[in-house]
Amino acid sequence: MVPGISGSDVGKKGFLERLEAGEVIIGDGGMVFALEKRGYTKAGCWTPEVSVEHPEALRQIHREFLRAGATVMQAFTFYASEDKLENRGNKPAISCWQVNEAACDIAHEVAAEGDALVAGGVSQTPTYLSNKSEADVKAIFQKQLDVFVKMNVDFVIAEYFEHVQEAEWAIQVLKTSNKPVAATLCIGPEGDLHGVSAAECAIRLVRAGAQVVGVNCHFDPETSLTAIRLMKEGLESAGLKAHLMCQPLGYHTPDCNKQGFIDLPEFPFALEPRLASRWDIQHYAREAYKLGVRYIGGCCGFEAYHIRAIAEELAVERGFLPDGSAKHGSWGAGLAMHTKPWVRARAQKEYWEKLQPASGRPYSTSCSKPTAWGVTQGHKDLTQQKECTTDEQLKQLFQRQQMVS
Amino acid sequence: MVPGISGSDVGKKGFLERLEAGEVIIGDGGMVFALEKRGYTKAGCWTPEVSVEHPEALRQIHREFLRAGATVMQAFTFYASEDKLENRGNKPAISCWQVNEAACDIAHEVAAEGDALVAGGVSQTPTYLSNKSEADVKAIFQKQLDVFVKMNVDFVIAEYFEHVQEAEWAIQVLKTSNKPVAATLCIGPEGDLHGVSAAECAIRLVRAGAQVVGVNCHFDPETSLTAIRLMKEGLESAGLKAHLMCQPLGYHTPDCNKQGFIDLPEFPFALEPRLASRWDIQHYAREAYKLGVRYIGGCCGFEAYHIRAIAEELAVERGFLPDGSAKHGSWGAGLAMHTKPWVRARAQKEYWEKLQPASGRPYSTSCSKPTAWGVTQGHKDLTQQKECTTDEQLKQLFQRQQMVS
Amino acid sequence: MVPGISGSDVGKKGFLERLEAGEVIIGDGGMVFALEKRGYTKAGCWTPEVSVEHPEALRQIHREFLRAGATVMQAFTFYASEDKLENRGNKPAISCWQVNEAACDIAHEVAAEGDALVAGGVSQTPTYLSNKSEADVKAIFQKQLDVFVKMNVDFVIAEYFEHVQEAEWAIQVLKTSNKPVAATLCIGPEGDLHGVSAAECAIRLVRAGAQVVGVNCHFDPETSLTAIRLMKEGLESAGLKAHLMCQPLGYHTPDCNKQGFIDLPEFPFALEPRLASRWDIQHYAREAYKLGVRYIGGCCGFEAYHIRAIAEELAVERGFLPDGSAKHGSWGAGLAMHTKPWVRARAQKEYWEKLQPASGRPYSTSCSKPTAWGVTQGHKDLTQQKECTTDEQLKQLFQRQQMVS
Amino acid sequence: MVPGISGSDVGKKGFLERLEAGEVIIGDGGMVFALEKRGYTKAGCWTPEVSVEHPEALRQIHREFLRAGATVMQAFTFYASEDKLENRGNKPAISCWQVNEAACDIAHEVAAEGDALVAGGVSQTPTYLSNKSEADVKAIFQKQLDVFVKMNVDFVIAEYFEHVQEAEWAIQVLKTSNKPVAATLCIGPEGDLHGVSAAECAIRLVRAGAQVVGVNCHFDPETSLTAIRLMKEGLESAGLKAHLMCQPLGYHTPDCNKQGFIDLPEFPFALEPRLASRWDIQHYAREAYKLGVRYIGGCCGFEAYHIRAIAEELAVERGFLPDGSAKHGSWGAGLAMHTKPWVRARAQKEYWEKLQPASGRPYSTSCSKPTAWGVTQGHKDLTQQKECTTDEQLKQLFQRQQMVS
C-alpha cells in the first residue's frame, strides 16, 4: 500500500485548499525540546533518531498534539539531514533514510486517527554553515525530499533557516516535488543573519516558490509577529501574495538580539522561567489571527496544552473545540470543581487574562544580556566537523566565553 | 496469574530491604500536572481516570520516569477515592475499582520493563474536609486498599495530607494490609493546617505505623527540606526511627504561606515561570541526600528530566546512570556537539551551576502574595458537594475574592 | 551695581567661548524634584516660588551643585512663567517678576563663589498647550526674558519643550537678547509629540537660532543619548553645526513611551526604585563625552552626588576634581576607611562598575506599562484653566483612568 | 547665656513628659547619608565634621527635618567619638570637642525656630570593636557626654550599637548626666551580633537605665518593627516598662542577614533601587503607631519628605500637619494642579497606596545575597588602626572577597 493513502485519508481536504478557503491551520509544538525532557532526544546535536529508537514515544507526542487540535502532523525530521546526523561525534547507527522514513510513517499513522495533514520538513545544514557550494547544500536537501516523496506527505516545509539564501536553495529543491511548499525563517524583526531585512526575506521566499511564508523558532510570539508584520508589508509593497505562517518559541524572549534565543545565557537548559502560560498563547493566537496569519503553531517550548490554547482561542472561528478540551474548561472553567473555594473563584477569564505570573526567583533578573559573538555563515568559526569537539577546543571556547561576558 | 508476579519480578529486592541497605530510592514525578498538559487529566477535579480512558498515555509517562531513573512506579491512583471521583459535578462513567485496578496494572507492566517497585497510594478526601466521621473516612481508604491488595503492589503510600489526623487514619487502614507503609504530608516548616508542628506530625505518623515519613507537594524543594529537617529533629527527640522521604514541587515557591502553592495566585494555570531547571533539581538531590533522605522524588511540576537530574546527581552514590542519560550529557556535556561555538562553551558544570535564569517577563514580579482565606478542615466553607458548583455560588466566590485581594 | 558684575566675575570666560575651546560644561541637577523632597516646591504645579519664600534653601542647593562641579548655576526659573504661576488654583502671592529676579539673584551670588556661569531659562507653557496664538505664547516668554536681561545672565536656555514648534517660538524670543541660546526638548528617539523626528527637531532648533541643542528631562540617560545621536546625525545630514547638550533624568526609564516618564505609573511619587546610582551616572558621562556632547548635566532625579559623578568621570579630560570630591574617594576609594573589612574590600572600581543593584522589592516588577491616553497639544483635553480642578472633574478623571488601565 | 536656654525655649515641654502624655515624638532622618550625597560627609569614615566645616549645610538639613515635622533636632554627633575621628587615616584637623559643640549649637539654633527638642547621641566605637576594656570604652563616651552636658541638650541617645553589652556601657555613662536616656540597637529580629535575642536585649537596655528603647538603622521599617515587637514582648514578660522607639532605614532590605544592610552588596553606593517611597513610610508610621511605638523617626535613607510622610500619616493623632505640608497635598492631592489630565487622575490615596513601583532595571534582581564573613566583636579581623589601610591590606581583602562570593 502506498504510505499515507489509508482509507480514512481518502477525500482529506488538501493543505492549500484549506488555506484558500480561509481555514485556520493549527501546527504542532516543539518536538525536539519536549522529547529531550522526556529522555529521547539529545540537546546539542538535536537529531531525531527517536523515530527509529523509540517509535512509541514519538507516536504518543504526535497523539497529544492531534488531541490538542493540531491540523498538521509534521513528521519529526528536524535536523535529520545526512550532514547533521554525522556532526561533532554524533553518529547514530541509523541512516538518514531510516530516520526520515520512520518519522513519516508515524506521522501518517497518527494523522489517520484524525483529520490531520502530514508534512515533511528540511532545515538549515552544517554544510551551508561550513561555506560549501550550492550544489553540496542542495544535495543534502534532496536526500530528505526523496523520502518525503516516497512516503507521500501532503506538503513540505523549509523551516529554521537563519539565512534566506539557504532557504531559497531549499525551496528550489522542494519545488521539484510538485507538493505545496511552506517556508519559515528563524528570524526576528532585524532580519536574517546576513543582514537581509524581514521584508526582503519574505519577498525572496515567495519568489523562490513558497506558497506559505513566515517565521519559526528563535523568538517569542510577540517578537515573531512583529517580524511577520514586516514580512507582510514587504509582500504587499512588492505586489506578492502568500499565506502567512507563524511557529514561534513557547518562551518569552524580549531581550534577544538578532540571533535569537540561542544567544541567551539560559539556552538550552535553564529556559524554564521564560516558558509561556496557556493564557500567553491564547493572546498570541488572537494577535496572529488578527494579523492575517492562518497557519498558527509553535516551536521549541510549545507543548500540547499550548496548542490546545490556540484551538480554544479560535474555537469560534474554526467552529469546534479539540478533543483535548474534554479535559480543559475554557479560561479555567474546570476550577469550578476544585475543593478549595478560593481556587474555585479563579474559574474566570478576567482572572487569568490579567495575571502577570511571578517567577518565584528573587535572585533572578527579568532580562538577560545575550552572548554576542556576532559571527555567522561565512565566518571560519562556524566550520563544522565530523569528529567530536576536542578537549583543547572546549578549553579555548571556555576562555573566549569569559573574555566576552 | 497473580498480578505483579511476572517472571522478571521474581527475586526483586523489596522496598524496605533496599532502604535498610542504604540504597537511594528515586520516586517518580508529577503525573496529574504532566498529564493535564498532555490533555488527559483535568485541572480542578484532578482525577486519574486516564488509566482507563487512555492507557497508552499513562504507560508512556511511566516509561519516561523509568527511563529517567525512577525506582518506583507509583500507580496513578491519586484522588481516585470514591468521594473525590464524584465531587462538584465530576462523574466519570468509570468506577473507583476500575480506575485503581487499571492504574496498578499499567504500573506493574512498566515496572517489569526495569527493576522498579510498584506502589499504590491514597490521599486526603473530600469526606474528611466535609467534617465526616473517622469511620466514614476510613471506609473511603479501605476501598482503594482493597484494589492494591488484590493487585499485589510492593508497598503503599499515604500522601498529600494537609492534616496529620487524616493521615493517621489512612495509615491505620493501610497497615492492615501488612505491606510497608510510607506517609507524606503536604506541609511546610509551619506544620499542618490544624497547627500541629512539623516535628509533632512526624512523630504521629511514625507512631501510627509508617516506616517511611516525609513531605510531598505544596512547597518547593528548599522549603520541603526545611520541613523534613524539623521532622527529623522531632523524631530524634522522641527516640523514634523512620526512613525519610521527600517529593516536593518542581516549582519555586519561596513566597508561600502555610497552605502552600494552592494559595499562590498563579495556581494552577500560570506556574510556568516558577518551574525548576534540571540544575535546581540536582542541587535539591544533593541537599536531600546530605540531610539523610533516601526516598527522593518529586510531585507536581516534576517531569522526566527532573527525575533524571536526581539520578545523575546521585550516580556515584548509586553506582549507575539511568537509561535516559544516553540522551543527556552530565552538566550539559552534550552541548559539545552544538553547531555554534558559543553554545559549545556552555558545556561545563561551572556555567550551569551558577546561572540564575532570567524570566523574560519584565512585567512580572519575583514573588506573589498568596490568597489568605485562612480556613481549613472544620470550617463550613470547605464542605464538599456532589453537584456542580452553581453560577450563584461562583458569583459569590468572585465577589469574595475581590474583597480579600 | 549691575547684577552679575561682581568683582570675581570680571574676566570670567564666556559660555560659547568655553564650548568652542572644547571645554566640558557641567550642568546642574534637578531643582524642582530635589526641593520637593526638601519641602519647598509642590508636585503638581511645580512652580519655583521658593526663590522668594525660602532663599536660604535655594542658595544651599545651588552651593551643593557648585561644590559637586557644576559649571552653570541655572537660575531656578523653571515654570516661572506668568500663565503657569496661575494655573488650576495655583496662585502664589508673588509676581512672575519677583520669582525670576530672586532666582537670578541667588544664582549670581553662588556662581560668584566659584567660576560658574549663570543661565536663565524658559519652558513650555499652558498657553501653548491650550492652543493659543503664537503672539500669546511669545508674550509669555518675553516677560521672563525681560528679567534675565535686566539681571544680566550669561546665557539663556529654552528647555523642556515637548513640541519643537513652541521651542522655535521661544528661541525666536530669546534671540532678541543677543545672549547665547541653548535649547533642549524633552523628547526621546521617537521625536516630538506632534510626530516630528528627533533629527528634524534638531535641525529646526538650530535654524531658529540655538547655538547649543539637545534634550533634557523625560527620559533616562541611555534613551536621551540615543535621541541626541539621532539629532547629531540629522544636523550632519543638513550640514548644520551646533554644540550638543544633554540633561536627562536621574531615573531609569527603559519602559517609557514617547511621552516620557510623565506617563509612567510611578510618576511623580514612587520613582525611587528607578533612581540612578553614581556609577550609572559615571557611565552616562563617559558615553555622552564619547558621543561629542560637551554640555553634560541632569534633570529631575539628579542630585549633587550625581553631578559630582560626572565631574569625577571627566576629571582627567577637565584637568581637575570638584571641591566636593574632598568628601568622596573616586570609585569608592573612601571605603578603605570603613571599620568592617568586607566593606573595605569594596573600595575598587571593578566592584561597583559591574554591580547590578537589587531593588529589595520582591513584589515589584522591573518595567511598567505607561499610561497611554495619546493626546497632546491641539487636543481639547489639554486646555488649561486658572481655577482649581473641581471634584467633579477629578471624579471623571478617576473613572477614565480605570477604563484605560 | 547658657546654651539651649533661649527665650523660645522657656516652657518647652520635656522629652519624657511628652511621651508620658502619649504624644508622638517624630525623629529626624539620616544625616550622614543625606549629607554624603550633598557633598559634606565621607562614606567610609562617616564622621560629622561638617558641623565645623560647613555649618550652613548642616543648618539647612536640620531646617528641612523641622519643617517636615520632626520633634527632635538630634545634634549631628554620630561617630563623633575621639577614636572614630582618628581611624584608618581619617584625621580631621578639628577636635572631638569642637565637632560635638558645633553640632549641638546648630541643633539648638534650629530647634528654637520651632518647638523641637535637642538630643545628643553616642554610638558604637572602634575601641569596643578592637576588644579594649570597659573603662577604655566608657572613657570615649564620657568625652562626648561632657559636651552634651555643657551644651544642655534635652536628652541623650545611645544609638547604633550592634552589641548590647557596649550599649549598656554607654547607658551607664549617659545616666550620670541625669538626663533622660533613649537607647537603640542596630539589630533585627535575630538579635545582637553576639547572639543575644532581641527580647533579652530590650530587657538589658532597660535594666541598664534607658527610659526609651528600640532599634535604629541596619534594617528596613518592616524588619525593624518585627524586632521591636519581640523587644516589647520581652519587656512585658519581664514585667518591665519603657517607651518604644524606631528609627529604621529608608531602604527595603528583606534580604538582609543579621548583620543588616552593611552586608548587602549594594552598601553603601548602590542602594538607590531600595529607597522607600513616601507611601512606604506612611505605611510604616501607621504600623509603628499600632504597635505602640511613640518615638518614630528614621535613619540612613530617610530624607525630609519621608519624615513629612510620618507627620502626615499621624496628623489626626497629633492634631496638626507640619509646615512642610504647605508644599504637599496629602496622598498626592497636589496633582490636581498638574497640566496633564492623566496625572491629575493620580490625585488619590487608592492610587498610591496600592502601587508597587517598578525598578526600571530589567538586569537587576529583587533580592541580593549578603556578604557573609560572619565575624564580629571579639574577632581579630575587626581590630581597628589609626593608620590608613595599606595597599597590601586592600589587596588581601579583594582576594578574600572573591573567594567568599
XYZ file of C-alpha atoms in Angstrom, chain B residues 49-286:
238
model
C -9.477 8.175 35.019
C -6.828 8.295 32.268
C -5.781 4.802 33.360
C -8.973 3.509 31.802
C -9.589 6.144 29.134
C -6.089 6.380 27.621
C -3.877 3.635 28.997
C -1.247 4.281 26.280
C -0.711 7.834 27.539
C -0.273 6.676 31.119
C 2.020 3.847 30.071
C 4.214 6.292 28.152
C 4.714 8.674 31.068
C 5.536 5.754 33.359
C 8.157 4.673 30.846
C 9.663 8.163 30.794
C 10.057 8.122 34.560
C 11.501 4.597 34.479
C 13.948 5.601 31.778
C 14.860 8.714 33.823
C 15.894 6.527 36.732
C 12.811 6.182 38.938
C 12.916 3.119 41.213
C 9.211 3.316 41.941
C 6.298 3.141 39.559
C 3.601 4.708 41.655
C 0.255 3.591 40.243
C -1.670 6.688 39.215
C -4.332 6.427 41.914
C -4.103 9.992 43.173
C -7.527 11.323 44.105
C -9.009 8.017 42.875
C -11.110 7.740 46.004
C -14.807 7.174 45.591
C -15.821 10.518 47.099
C -13.350 12.514 45.012
C -14.380 10.853 41.778
C -17.871 12.158 42.426
C -17.445 15.717 43.629
C -18.817 19.014 42.326
C -20.214 17.544 39.157
C -17.259 15.320 38.309
C -18.807 11.972 37.385
C -16.615 9.754 35.224
C -18.543 6.744 33.967
C -15.825 4.597 35.423
C -15.842 3.057 38.869
C -13.352 3.634 41.634
C -12.328 -0.008 41.369
C -11.714 0.212 37.618
C -9.547 3.309 37.841
C -7.379 1.887 40.591
C -7.092 -1.530 39.010
C -6.114 -0.188 35.591
C -3.552 2.107 37.208
C -1.936 -0.779 39.111
C -1.937 -2.890 36.005
C -0.052 -0.311 33.944
C 2.394 0.374 36.779
C 3.176 -3.339 37.017
C 3.607 -3.599 33.265
C 6.158 -0.797 33.069
C 7.900 -1.733 36.320
C 8.574 -5.136 34.817
C 10.476 -3.447 31.981
C 13.060 -2.443 34.579
C 13.846 -3.223 38.167
C 11.172 -0.961 39.614
C 8.831 -1.338 42.552
C 5.099 -0.707 42.358
C 3.246 1.386 44.892
C -0.381 2.297 45.412
C -1.373 5.437 47.198
C -4.243 7.135 48.992
C -4.651 10.871 49.582
C -6.813 13.308 51.508
C -10.546 13.074 50.948
C -13.496 15.415 50.492
C -15.163 13.304 53.186
C -12.621 14.477 55.765
C -12.756 18.085 54.575
C -16.538 17.923 54.992
C -16.109 17.004 58.633
C -17.445 13.444 58.410
C -16.672 10.698 60.955
C -13.461 8.682 61.277
C -15.352 5.581 60.152
C -16.609 7.334 57.010
C -13.129 8.493 56.103
C -11.560 5.107 56.771
C -14.144 3.384 54.591
C -13.001 5.532 51.699
C -9.375 4.480 52.140
C -10.345 0.814 52.515
C -11.878 0.759 49.053
C -8.650 1.780 47.387
C -6.614 -0.532 49.580
C -8.733 -3.493 48.516
C -7.531 -2.953 44.960
C -3.902 -2.538 45.988
C -4.008 -5.816 47.877
C -5.632 -7.647 45.032
C -3.156 -6.145 42.581
C -0.275 -7.010 44.853
C 1.609 -3.709 44.934
C 5.013 -3.747 46.637
C 4.140 -1.065 49.168
C 1.535 1.565 49.903
C 1.718 5.300 50.362
C -0.446 7.724 52.297
C 0.395 11.023 50.658
C -0.820 14.580 50.203
C -2.451 15.116 53.569
C -2.821 18.642 54.936
C -3.917 17.362 58.341
C -1.910 14.779 60.230
C -5.066 13.399 61.785
C -6.419 12.234 58.450
C -3.006 10.759 57.571
C -3.022 8.757 60.795
C -6.408 7.297 59.873
C -5.083 6.423 56.425
C -2.001 4.735 57.869
C -4.145 2.752 60.258
C -6.147 1.421 57.336
C -3.095 0.750 55.155
C -1.325 -1.137 57.954
C -3.997 -3.811 57.849
C -2.512 -4.956 54.530
C 0.829 -5.911 56.084
C 2.573 -4.046 53.294
C 5.244 -1.451 54.040
C 3.695 1.994 54.535
C 5.189 5.339 53.544
C 3.435 8.554 54.588
C 3.947 12.117 53.420
C 2.114 15.268 54.361
C 1.820 18.272 52.061
C 3.109 20.618 54.720
C 5.971 23.067 55.102
C 8.005 24.194 58.090
C 4.926 25.772 59.697
C 3.315 22.387 60.161
C -0.147 21.070 59.327
C -3.252 23.153 58.745
C -4.631 22.459 62.199
C -1.468 23.932 63.692
C 0.416 20.730 64.545
C 4.164 21.342 64.211
C 6.226 19.520 61.593
C 8.139 17.709 64.339
C 4.960 16.534 66.057
C 3.480 15.473 62.707
C 6.459 13.198 62.052
C 6.139 11.631 65.475
C 2.452 10.948 64.978
C 2.980 9.425 61.514
C 5.572 7.006 62.872
C 3.504 6.139 65.931
C 0.574 5.401 63.591
C 2.744 2.832 61.855
C 4.535 4.451 58.897
C 8.032 3.131 58.241
C 8.904 5.973 55.882
C 7.801 9.565 56.525
C 8.259 12.965 54.968
C 6.540 15.543 52.808
C 5.228 15.811 49.273
C 3.759 18.508 47.037
C 2.715 22.058 48.116
C 6.224 23.520 48.556
C 9.436 23.840 46.608
C 12.438 21.603 47.268
C 14.178 24.050 49.585
C 11.134 24.669 51.773
C 10.282 20.973 51.793
C 13.739 20.031 53.003
C 13.444 22.598 55.787
C 10.233 20.868 56.861
C 11.914 17.453 56.732
C 14.802 18.749 58.840
C 12.264 19.704 61.510
C 10.570 16.304 61.222
C 13.905 14.541 61.550
C 14.782 16.532 64.665
C 11.361 15.732 66.103
C 11.840 12.014 65.561
C 15.300 12.118 67.108
C 14.000 13.950 70.179
C 11.263 11.354 70.554
C 13.706 8.482 70.099
C 11.850 7.252 67.018
C 13.277 5.813 63.827
C 11.992 6.062 60.276
C 13.271 6.463 56.770
C 12.861 9.938 55.248
C 11.060 10.702 52.011
C 10.751 13.914 50.006
C 8.649 14.539 46.914
C 8.412 18.325 46.572
C 7.046 20.555 43.851
C 9.095 21.243 40.761
C 8.219 24.921 41.217
C 9.932 27.696 43.172
C 7.621 28.864 45.924
C 9.564 30.977 48.437
C 6.516 33.203 48.848
C 4.063 30.544 50.050
C 2.207 30.722 53.308
C 1.423 27.523 55.203
C -1.263 26.443 52.745
C 1.372 26.024 50.059
C 1.146 26.671 46.335
C -2.627 26.228 46.169
C -2.859 29.745 47.560
C -0.455 31.347 45.110
C -2.320 33.460 42.560
C -0.602 31.505 39.756
C -2.048 28.150 40.831
C -2.675 26.098 38.739
C -2.533 27.712 35.288
C 0.300 30.220 35.380
C 3.024 28.495 37.355
C 5.388 28.274 34.371
C 7.879 30.965 35.468
C 8.395 29.102 38.717
C 9.348 25.813 37.048
C 12.625 24.354 38.283
C 15.529 23.752 35.936
C 17.403 20.438 35.952
C 20.216 22.208 37.813
C 17.860 23.319 40.571
C 16.912 19.676 40.965
C 20.497 18.434 41.055
C 21.030 20.882 43.897
C 17.931 19.558 45.632
C 19.000 15.937 45.230
C 22.378 16.680 46.816
